[in-house]
mmCIF file of C-alpha atoms in Angstrom:
data_model
loop_
_atom_site.group_PDB
_atom_site.id
_atom_site.type_symbol
_atom_site.label_atom_id
_atom_site.label_comp_id
_atom_site.label_asym_id
_atom_site.label_seq_id
_atom_site.Cartn_x
_atom_site.Cartn_y
_atom_site.Cartn_z
ATOM 1 C CA UNK A 1107 15.578 1.786 -7.446
ATOM 2 C CA UNK A 1108 15.916 4.729 -9.821
ATOM 3 C CA UNK A 1109 13.671 7.796 -9.775
ATOM 4 C CA UNK A 1110 12.047 6.615 -13.009
ATOM 5 C CA UNK A 1111 11.457 3.179 -11.468
ATOM 6 C CA UNK A 1112 10.024 4.741 -8.304
ATOM 7 C CA UNK A 1113 7.609 6.933 -10.226
ATOM 8 C CA UNK A 1114 6.584 3.992 -12.399
ATOM 9 C CA UNK A 1115 6.081 1.806 -9.349
ATOM 10 C CA UNK A 1116 3.896 4.472 -7.714
ATOM 11 C CA UNK A 1117 1.799 4.854 -10.879
ATOM 12 C CA UNK A 1118 1.338 1.073 -11.207
ATOM 13 C CA UNK A 1119 0.502 0.805 -7.497
ATOM 14 C CA UNK A 1120 -2.102 3.558 -7.767
ATOM 15 C CA UNK A 1121 -3.655 2.144 -10.963
ATOM 16 C CA UNK A 1122 -3.943 -1.307 -9.362
ATOM 17 C CA UNK A 1123 -5.655 0.138 -6.284
ATOM 18 C CA UNK A 1124 -8.013 2.243 -8.391
ATOM 19 C CA UNK A 1125 -8.922 -0.882 -10.384
ATOM 20 C CA UNK A 1126 -9.458 -2.697 -7.059
ATOM 21 C CA UNK A 1127 -7.027 -5.334 -8.337
ATOM 22 C CA UNK A 1128 -5.569 -6.754 -5.122
ATOM 23 C CA UNK A 1129 -3.525 -9.357 -7.023
ATOM 24 C CA UNK A 1130 -1.823 -6.630 -9.080
ATOM 25 C CA UNK A 1131 -0.924 -4.760 -5.884
ATOM 26 C CA UNK A 1132 0.309 -7.950 -4.196
ATOM 27 C CA UNK A 1133 2.553 -8.768 -7.169
ATOM 28 C CA UNK A 1134 4.950 -6.104 -5.834
ATOM 29 C CA UNK A 1135 5.322 -7.756 -2.394
ATOM 30 C CA UNK A 1136 7.473 -10.582 -0.992
ATOM 31 C CA UNK A 1137 5.582 -13.636 0.262
ATOM 32 C CA UNK A 1138 6.739 -12.925 3.825
ATOM 33 C CA UNK A 1139 5.909 -9.199 3.756
ATOM 34 C CA UNK A 1140 5.020 -7.417 6.985
ATOM 35 C CA UNK A 1141 2.486 -4.606 6.668
ATOM 36 C CA UNK A 1142 1.305 -2.268 9.428
ATOM 37 C CA UNK A 1143 -1.694 0.022 9.403
ATOM 38 C CA UNK A 1144 -4.214 1.459 11.854
ATOM 39 C CA UNK A 1145 -6.861 0.483 9.281
ATOM 40 C CA UNK A 1146 -5.735 -3.146 9.564
ATOM 41 C CA UNK A 1147 -6.299 -2.905 13.305
ATOM 42 C CA UNK A 1148 -9.942 -2.006 12.604
ATOM 43 C CA UNK A 1149 -10.578 -4.362 9.674
ATOM 44 C CA UNK A 1150 -8.728 -7.347 11.171
ATOM 45 C CA UNK A 1151 -8.808 -6.633 14.931
ATOM 46 C CA UNK A 1152 -6.881 -9.781 15.864
ATOM 47 C CA UNK A 1153 -3.908 -8.472 13.829
ATOM 48 C CA UNK A 1154 -3.282 -5.573 16.186
ATOM 49 C CA UNK A 1155 -2.546 -3.584 13.038
ATOM 50 C CA UNK A 1156 0.305 -5.875 11.913
ATOM 51 C CA UNK A 1157 -0.364 -8.170 8.941
ATOM 52 C CA UNK A 1158 2.228 -10.869 8.269
ATOM 53 C CA UNK A 1159 2.564 -12.638 4.924
ATOM 54 C CA UNK A 1160 1.077 -12.151 1.487
ATOM 55 C CA UNK A 1161 -1.927 -14.421 2.128
ATOM 56 C CA UNK A 1162 -2.934 -12.490 5.252
ATOM 57 C CA UNK A 1163 -2.395 -9.216 3.392
ATOM 58 C CA UNK A 1164 -4.651 -10.464 0.576
ATOM 59 C CA UNK A 1165 -7.415 -11.277 3.106
ATOM 60 C CA UNK A 1166 -7.058 -7.875 4.793
ATOM 61 C CA UNK A 1167 -7.129 -5.871 1.564
ATOM 62 C CA UNK A 1168 -9.961 -7.914 0.044
ATOM 63 C CA UNK A 1169 -12.069 -7.423 3.174
ATOM 64 C CA UNK A 1170 -11.270 -3.706 3.315
ATOM 65 C CA UNK A 1171 -12.105 -3.170 -0.372
ATOM 66 C CA UNK A 1172 -15.459 -4.926 0.006
ATOM 67 C CA UNK A 1173 -16.353 -2.404 2.701
ATOM 68 C CA UNK A 1174 -15.195 0.618 0.647
ATOM 69 C CA UNK A 1175 -16.300 0.153 -2.977
ATOM 70 C CA UNK A 1176 -15.696 3.857 -3.708
ATOM 71 C CA UNK A 1177 -11.969 3.597 -2.865
ATOM 72 C CA UNK A 1178 -9.832 5.750 -5.161
ATOM 73 C CA UNK A 1179 -6.324 7.178 -4.779
ATOM 74 C CA UNK A 1180 -4.581 10.165 -6.361
ATOM 75 C CA UNK A 1181 -0.812 10.430 -6.002
ATOM 76 C CA UNK A 1182 0.399 13.745 -4.630
ATOM 77 C CA UNK A 1183 4.145 12.998 -4.465
ATOM 78 C CA UNK A 1184 6.703 10.222 -4.193
ATOM 79 C CA UNK A 1185 9.750 10.313 -1.944
ATOM 80 C CA UNK A 1186 12.710 8.062 -2.605
ATOM 81 C CA UNK A 1187 15.231 6.705 -0.122
ATOM 82 C CA UNK A 1188 17.985 4.152 -0.592
ATOM 83 C CA UNK A 1189 15.653 1.177 -0.045
ATOM 84 C CA UNK A 1190 12.427 3.018 0.699
ATOM 85 C CA UNK A 1191 9.655 4.648 -1.253
ATOM 86 C CA UNK A 1192 6.999 6.873 0.283
ATOM 87 C CA UNK A 1193 3.867 7.399 -1.763
ATOM 88 C CA UNK A 1194 1.939 10.432 -0.569
ATOM 89 C CA UNK A 1195 -1.601 10.248 -1.883
ATOM 90 C CA UNK A 1196 -5.120 11.527 -1.381
ATOM 91 C CA UNK A 1197 -7.788 8.892 -0.773
ATOM 92 C CA UNK A 1198 -11.465 8.859 -1.755
ATOM 93 C CA UNK A 1199 -12.304 10.841 1.411
ATOM 94 C CA UNK A 1200 -9.852 13.608 0.480
ATOM 95 C CA UNK A 1201 -7.474 12.607 3.285
ATOM 96 C CA UNK A 1202 -3.726 12.697 2.798
ATOM 97 C CA UNK A 1203 -2.065 9.336 3.415
ATOM 98 C CA UNK A 1204 1.498 8.034 3.182
ATOM 99 C CA UNK A 1205 2.405 4.505 2.192
ATOM 100 C CA UNK A 1206 5.949 3.755 3.352
ATOM 101 C CA UNK A 1207 7.420 0.823 1.446
ATOM 102 C CA UNK A 1208 10.755 -0.811 2.276
ATOM 103 C CA UNK A 1209 12.257 -2.800 -0.591
ATOM 104 C CA UNK A 1210 14.392 -5.909 -0.668
ATOM 105 C CA UNK A 1211 15.474 -6.061 -4.294
ATOM 106 C CA UNK A 1212 12.568 -5.236 -6.589
ATOM 107 C CA UNK A 1213 9.860 -6.316 -4.131
ATOM 108 C CA UNK A 1214 8.431 -4.768 -0.988
ATOM 109 C CA UNK A 1215 9.552 -6.535 2.184
ATOM 110 C CA UNK A 1216 7.806 -4.166 4.605
ATOM 111 C CA UNK A 1217 5.005 -1.640 4.261
ATOM 112 C CA UNK A 1218 3.372 0.910 6.542
ATOM 113 C CA UNK A 1219 0.123 2.768 5.955
ATOM 114 C CA UNK A 1220 0.314 6.085 7.815
ATOM 115 C CA UNK A 1221 -2.473 8.602 8.343
ATOM 116 C CA UNK A 1222 -2.941 12.062 9.848
ATOM 117 C CA UNK A 1223 -4.035 11.777 13.438
#
């Protein structure tokens, strides 16, 4: 992933979230993605905060978006690793959040939503 690709990915990711277009966000993920988030633990308690597979991720995000119609993200910075991208953003509540995405080729294999404690 090049810096230009990483910045473009982050912009597309943010635009898809701001449009509440779950399918556009999911297009960047492998079918067998694993995603962890403390929000998932609240929205889908039986997950324990670990969502496995694109279909389960779709259900989680669709449920979460229905509960937060004002959701909006603003990118603060992107950080690039060899197979990882961290998107630091501010959410609709003004909180800083990091999305840690691990890539396998051009698609995300693993993601982690991380929040200030």
